[in-house]
Coordinates of C-alpha atoms and ligand atoms in Angstrom, one line a residue:
M24 CA 110.3 90.4 117.8
T25 CA 108.9 90.6 114.3
K26 CA 108.6 94.2 113.2
L27 CA 105.4 95.8 112.1
A28 CA 104.9 98.3 109.2
L29 CA 101.8 100.3 108.3
I30 CA 101.7 101.3 104.6
T31 CA 99.0 103.7 103.3
G32 CA 98.0 103.4 99.6
A33 CA 99.1 99.8 99.3
S34 CA 96.6 98.7 96.7
S35 CA 98.9 99.6 93.8
G36 CA 102.2 101.1 92.6
I37 CA 104.8 102.2 95.2
G38 CA 102.7 101.2 98.2
E39 CA 102.1 97.7 96.9
A40 CA 105.7 97.2 96.0
T41 CA 106.8 98.5 99.4
A42 CA 104.4 96.0 101.1
R43 CA 106.0 93.1 99.1
K44 CA 109.5 94.4 99.9
L45 CA 109.0 94.8 103.6
A46 CA 107.2 91.4 103.8
S47 CA 110.2 89.8 102.1
M48 CA 112.3 91.4 104.9
G49 CA 110.1 89.7 107.5
Y50 CA 107.8 92.6 108.5
D51 CA 104.2 92.0 109.5
L52 CA 102.0 94.5 107.7
I53 CA 99.0 96.7 108.1
L54 CA 97.9 97.9 104.7
T55 CA 95.4 100.6 103.9
A56 CA 93.6 101.8 100.7
R57 CA 90.0 102.4 99.5
R58 CA 89.8 99.4 97.1
A59 CA 89.1 96.4 99.3
N60 CA 89.3 93.7 96.7
R61 CA 92.6 94.8 95.4
L62 CA 94.1 95.1 98.8
E63 CA 92.7 91.6 99.8
Q64 CA 94.3 90.0 96.8
I65 CA 97.6 91.6 97.5
A66 CA 97.4 90.6 101.2
E67 CA 96.6 87.0 100.3
Q68 CA 99.6 86.7 98.0
I69 CA 101.9 88.3 100.6
R70 CA 100.7 86.0 103.3
S71 CA 101.3 82.9 101.2
E72 CA 104.6 84.0 99.8
H73 CA 106.2 85.4 102.9
N74 CA 104.4 83.8 105.9
V75 CA 103.8 87.2 107.6
E76 CA 100.7 88.6 109.2
V77 CA 98.8 91.2 107.1
Q78 CA 95.9 93.3 108.3
N79 CA 93.9 95.3 105.9
L80 CA 92.1 98.6 106.7
I81 CA 89.8 100.0 104.1
F82 CA 89.2 103.8 104.4
D83 CA 89.7 107.1 102.7
V84 CA 92.6 109.1 104.2
R85 CA 90.7 112.3 103.4
D86 CA 88.1 111.4 106.0
E87 CA 89.5 112.3 109.5
S88 CA 86.9 110.3 111.5
A89 CA 87.4 107.3 109.2
C90 CA 91.2 107.5 109.9
E91 CA 90.5 107.6 113.7
E92 CA 88.0 104.8 113.5
H93 CA 90.1 102.4 111.3
L94 CA 93.5 103.1 112.8
A95 CA 92.0 102.5 116.3
Q96 CA 91.5 98.8 115.2
I97 CA 95.3 98.3 115.3
S98 CA 96.2 96.3 118.3
T99 CA 98.0 98.4 121.0
E100 CA 99.9 95.3 122.2
R101 CA 102.9 95.8 119.9
P102 CA 104.6 98.9 118.6
I103 CA 104.3 100.1 115.0
D104 CA 107.9 100.2 113.9
V105 CA 107.4 101.8 110.5
L106 CA 104.8 104.1 109.0
V107 CA 105.0 104.6 105.2
N108 CA 102.8 107.6 104.3
N109 CA 102.4 106.8 100.6
A110 CA 98.7 107.3 99.7
G111 CA 98.5 110.1 97.3
L112 CA 97.7 111.3 93.8
A113 CA 98.0 113.9 91.1
A114 CA 94.7 114.9 89.5
G115 CA 94.9 116.9 86.2
L116 CA 97.7 118.6 84.4
E117 CA 96.5 122.1 83.5
H118 CA 97.3 125.8 83.7
I119 CA 96.1 127.5 86.8
D120 CA 93.3 129.5 85.0
V121 CA 91.5 126.3 83.8
G122 CA 92.3 123.9 86.7
S123 CA 89.5 122.0 88.3
T124 CA 88.8 122.8 91.9
E125 CA 87.6 119.3 92.4
D126 CA 91.0 118.0 91.4
W127 CA 92.8 120.6 93.6
N128 CA 90.7 119.6 96.6
A129 CA 91.4 115.9 96.0
M130 CA 95.2 116.5 96.0
I131 CA 95.2 118.8 98.9
D132 CA 92.9 116.6 101.0
T133 CA 94.8 113.4 100.2
N134 CA 98.4 114.4 99.9
I135 CA 98.5 116.9 102.7
K136 CA 95.6 116.5 105.0
G137 CA 95.4 112.7 104.7
L138 CA 99.0 112.4 105.5
L139 CA 98.6 114.6 108.5
Y140 CA 95.6 112.8 109.9
V141 CA 97.3 109.4 109.7
T142 CA 100.6 110.8 111.1
R143 CA 98.9 112.5 114.0
I144 CA 97.3 109.2 115.1
I145 CA 100.3 106.9 114.5
S146 CA 103.0 109.3 115.8
R147 CA 101.2 109.6 119.1
R148 CA 101.6 105.8 119.5
M149 CA 105.3 106.1 118.4
V150 CA 105.9 108.9 121.0
A151 CA 104.3 106.8 123.7
A152 CA 106.6 103.9 122.7
Q153 CA 109.6 106.3 122.2
H154 CA 110.3 104.3 119.0
G155 CA 109.4 104.4 115.3
H156 CA 110.3 105.4 111.8
I157 CA 108.1 107.5 109.5
V158 CA 108.8 107.5 105.7
N159 CA 106.9 110.1 103.7
L160 CA 106.4 109.8 99.9
G161 CA 107.3 113.3 98.7
S162 CA 108.3 113.9 95.1
I163 CA 110.8 115.7 92.8
A164 CA 107.8 118.1 92.5
G165 CA 108.3 118.9 96.2
T166 CA 111.3 121.1 95.3
Q167 CA 111.0 121.6 91.5
P168 CA 107.6 123.1 90.6
Y169 CA 106.7 122.6 87.0
E170 CA 104.2 124.2 84.5
N171 CA 100.6 122.7 84.8
G172 CA 101.4 121.2 88.2
A173 CA 100.8 124.1 90.6
V174 CA 98.6 122.2 93.1
Y175 CA 100.3 118.8 92.9
C176 CA 103.7 120.6 93.3
A177 CA 102.3 122.6 96.2
S178 CA 101.0 119.5 97.9
K179 CA 104.4 117.8 97.6
H180 CA 106.2 121.1 98.7
A181 CA 104.0 120.7 101.8
V182 CA 105.1 117.1 102.3
H183 CA 108.7 118.3 102.1
A184 CA 108.1 121.0 104.7
I185 CA 106.0 118.7 106.9
S186 CA 108.8 116.0 106.8
Q187 CA 111.4 118.4 107.9
S188 CA 109.3 119.9 110.7
M189 CA 108.1 116.5 111.9
R190 CA 111.7 115.3 112.1
S191 CA 112.3 118.2 114.6
D192 CA 109.1 117.4 116.5
L193 CA 110.0 113.7 116.9
V194 CA 113.7 113.6 117.2
A195 CA 113.8 113.8 121.0
H196 CA 111.5 110.8 121.1
G197 CA 113.9 108.6 119.2
I198 CA 111.7 108.6 116.1
K199 CA 113.2 108.7 112.7
V200 CA 111.6 110.7 109.8
S201 CA 112.7 110.1 106.2
E202 CA 111.4 111.4 102.9
V203 CA 111.6 109.6 99.5
R204 CA 111.2 111.9 96.6
P205 CA 110.9 110.1 93.2
G206 CA 110.8 111.5 89.7
M207 CA 108.9 109.5 87.1
V208 CA 107.7 106.1 88.4
E209 CA 105.3 104.1 86.1
T210 CA 102.4 103.0 88.3
E211 CA 98.7 103.9 88.2
F212 CA 99.8 107.5 88.9
S213 CA 99.4 108.9 85.4
V214 CA 96.2 107.0 84.7
V215 CA 94.7 108.5 87.9
R216 CA 96.2 112.0 86.9
F217 CA 94.4 111.8 83.5
H218 CA 91.2 110.4 85.0
G219 CA 91.5 107.0 83.4
D220 CA 92.9 108.0 80.0
E221 CA 95.4 105.1 79.6
K222 CA 96.7 106.3 76.2
R223 CA 97.6 109.7 77.6
A224 CA 99.1 108.1 80.6
K225 CA 101.3 105.8 78.5
G226 CA 102.6 108.9 76.6
V227 CA 104.2 110.2 79.8
Y228 CA 106.7 107.4 79.7
K229 CA 107.2 107.4 75.9
G230 CA 110.9 106.9 75.1
V231 CA 111.9 106.7 78.7
T232 CA 112.7 103.8 81.0
P233 CA 110.9 105.0 84.0
L234 CA 111.4 104.0 87.6
T235 CA 109.2 101.2 88.9
G236 CA 107.4 100.8 92.2
S237 CA 110.0 98.1 93.1
D238 CA 112.8 100.6 92.6
I239 CA 111.3 102.9 95.2
A240 CA 110.5 100.0 97.5
E241 CA 114.2 99.0 97.4
V242 CA 115.1 102.4 98.6
I243 CA 112.5 102.3 101.4
G244 CA 113.7 98.9 102.4
W245 CA 117.3 100.3 102.6
I246 CA 116.1 103.3 104.6
V247 CA 114.4 101.3 107.3
S248 CA 117.3 98.8 107.5
Q249 CA 119.8 101.4 108.7
P250 CA 121.4 101.0 112.1
A251 CA 119.6 102.7 115.0
H252 CA 121.9 105.7 115.0
V253 CA 121.5 106.5 111.3
N254 CA 118.6 108.5 109.8
I255 CA 118.3 108.9 106.1
D256 CA 116.6 112.4 105.8
D257 CA 115.8 112.7 102.1
V258 CA 116.4 110.6 99.0
L259 CA 115.7 112.2 95.5
I260 CA 115.6 109.5 92.9
T261 CA 115.0 109.8 89.1
P262 CA 115.2 107.6 86.0
Q263 CA 118.6 107.9 84.4
Q264 CA 117.0 109.8 81.5
Q265 CA 115.4 112.4 83.8
A266 CA 117.9 115.1 84.8
N267 CA 115.3 117.0 86.8
A268 CA 111.6 117.9 86.7
Y269 CA 112.2 120.0 83.5
L270 CA 114.5 117.9 81.4
T271 CA 113.8 114.3 80.3
V272 CA 115.8 112.9 77.3
R273 CA 113.6 110.5 75.3
K274 CA 115.0 107.9 73.0
Ligands
LIG29 P1 99.2 104.8 92.4 O1 98.0 105.5 91.9 O2 99.7 103.5 91.8 O3 98.9 104.4 94.0 C1 98.3 105.4 94.8 C2 97.9 104.6 96.1 O4 97.3 105.6 97.0 C3 96.8 103.6 95.8 O5 97.0 102.5 96.6 C4 95.5 104.3 96.2 O6 94.6 103.3 96.7 C5 96.0 105.2 97.4 N1 95.1 106.3 97.6 C6 94.9 107.3 96.7 N2 94.0 108.2 97.3 C7 93.6 107.7 98.5 C8 92.7 108.1 99.5 N3 92.0 109.2 99.4 N4 92.6 107.3 100.6 C9 93.3 106.1 100.7 N5 94.2 105.7 99.8 C10 94.3 106.5 98.7 O7 100.4 105.8 92.5 P2 101.9 105.7 93.0 O8 102.2 104.4 93.6 O9 102.8 106.2 91.9 O10 101.8 106.9 94.2 C11 102.2 106.6 95.5 C12 102.8 107.9 96.1 O11 104.0 108.2 95.4 C13 101.9 109.2 95.9 O12 102.0 109.9 97.1 C14 102.5 109.9 94.8 O13 102.3 111.3 94.9 C15 104.0 109.6 95.0 N6 104.9 109.8 93.9 C16 104.6 109.1 92.7 C17 105.4 109.3 91.6 C18 105.2 108.7 90.3 O14 105.7 109.1 89.3 N7 104.4 107.6 90.2 C19 106.6 110.2 91.7 C20 106.7 110.8 93.0 C21 105.9 110.6 94.0 P3 93.0 103.3 96.4 O15 92.7 104.0 95.1 O16 92.6 101.8 96.5 O17 92.5 104.1 97.6
LIG30 C1 105.2 112.5 90.6 C2 106.2 112.7 89.5 O1 107.0 114.1 87.6 O2 104.6 114.3 88.1 O3 105.5 113.1 91.7 O4 106.3 115.2 89.6 S1 106.0 114.2 88.7

């Protein structure tokens, strides 16, 4: 039977690349994001290139009742084989004393609470089916907190902790949990972090060959292709020029 993957935040970057990768592997897809037009364009391309089914669900993961309402539209006739909890953002890059509480709320509500809302709903289905695989997008920031990043790093520390606890919660049900923790990936991430300042966003990758969304999608494709008895717990992946969150050698 054709496998089915649900990917949150599939309208750009890592989520979009993961949708394309899993479709190339023959998965039918359920894609979510807030930008309907972007998601529909991506879905159309994927349908025509890979001949797979793609269902789009447009909602904000910060809204618990919207998560319930939209995810309830997924047919219960077949299991969800893979959930990729990817929707997330960084907002701002500032010292704690001048940080914006609006930015902090956006990161906490999306990266932590949104991931939890979606997981609660989908993991219930996986438990009932005694089958499934959840892949969470953590970050290098989930173990290496850096200056100016207190709340983003805290949110990804939370994803790291949640991933480990959820693995324990779900292991007896035959459900796998994996975490992918990238360093610098050039997507819309920095444009979003700097509230649309594209020049500042470009500067983040100056002198570096960053990872791409496709690099991360390859890893996710590999993780979900392992034999039934193998669980990849945690993959930390950086550009060659980034030794860790604190040292990037620019050329
Ligand atoms: P992008 O900004 O390119 O993509 C983010 C995706 O998340 C978009 O599809 C966006 O869709 C979706 N999204 C954001 N907020 C919400 C929301 N409230 N509700 C629903 N969907 C939402 O960034 P990336 O692809 O780089 O980021 C993907 C994940 O990878 C994030 O969790 C990020 O923290 C993580 N990551 C990124 C790294 C990087 O360097 N780029 C490194 C390590 C981790 P829309 O706006 O249409 O809703
Ligand atoms: C995103 C990459 O370097 O801002 O998680 O932590 S970084």
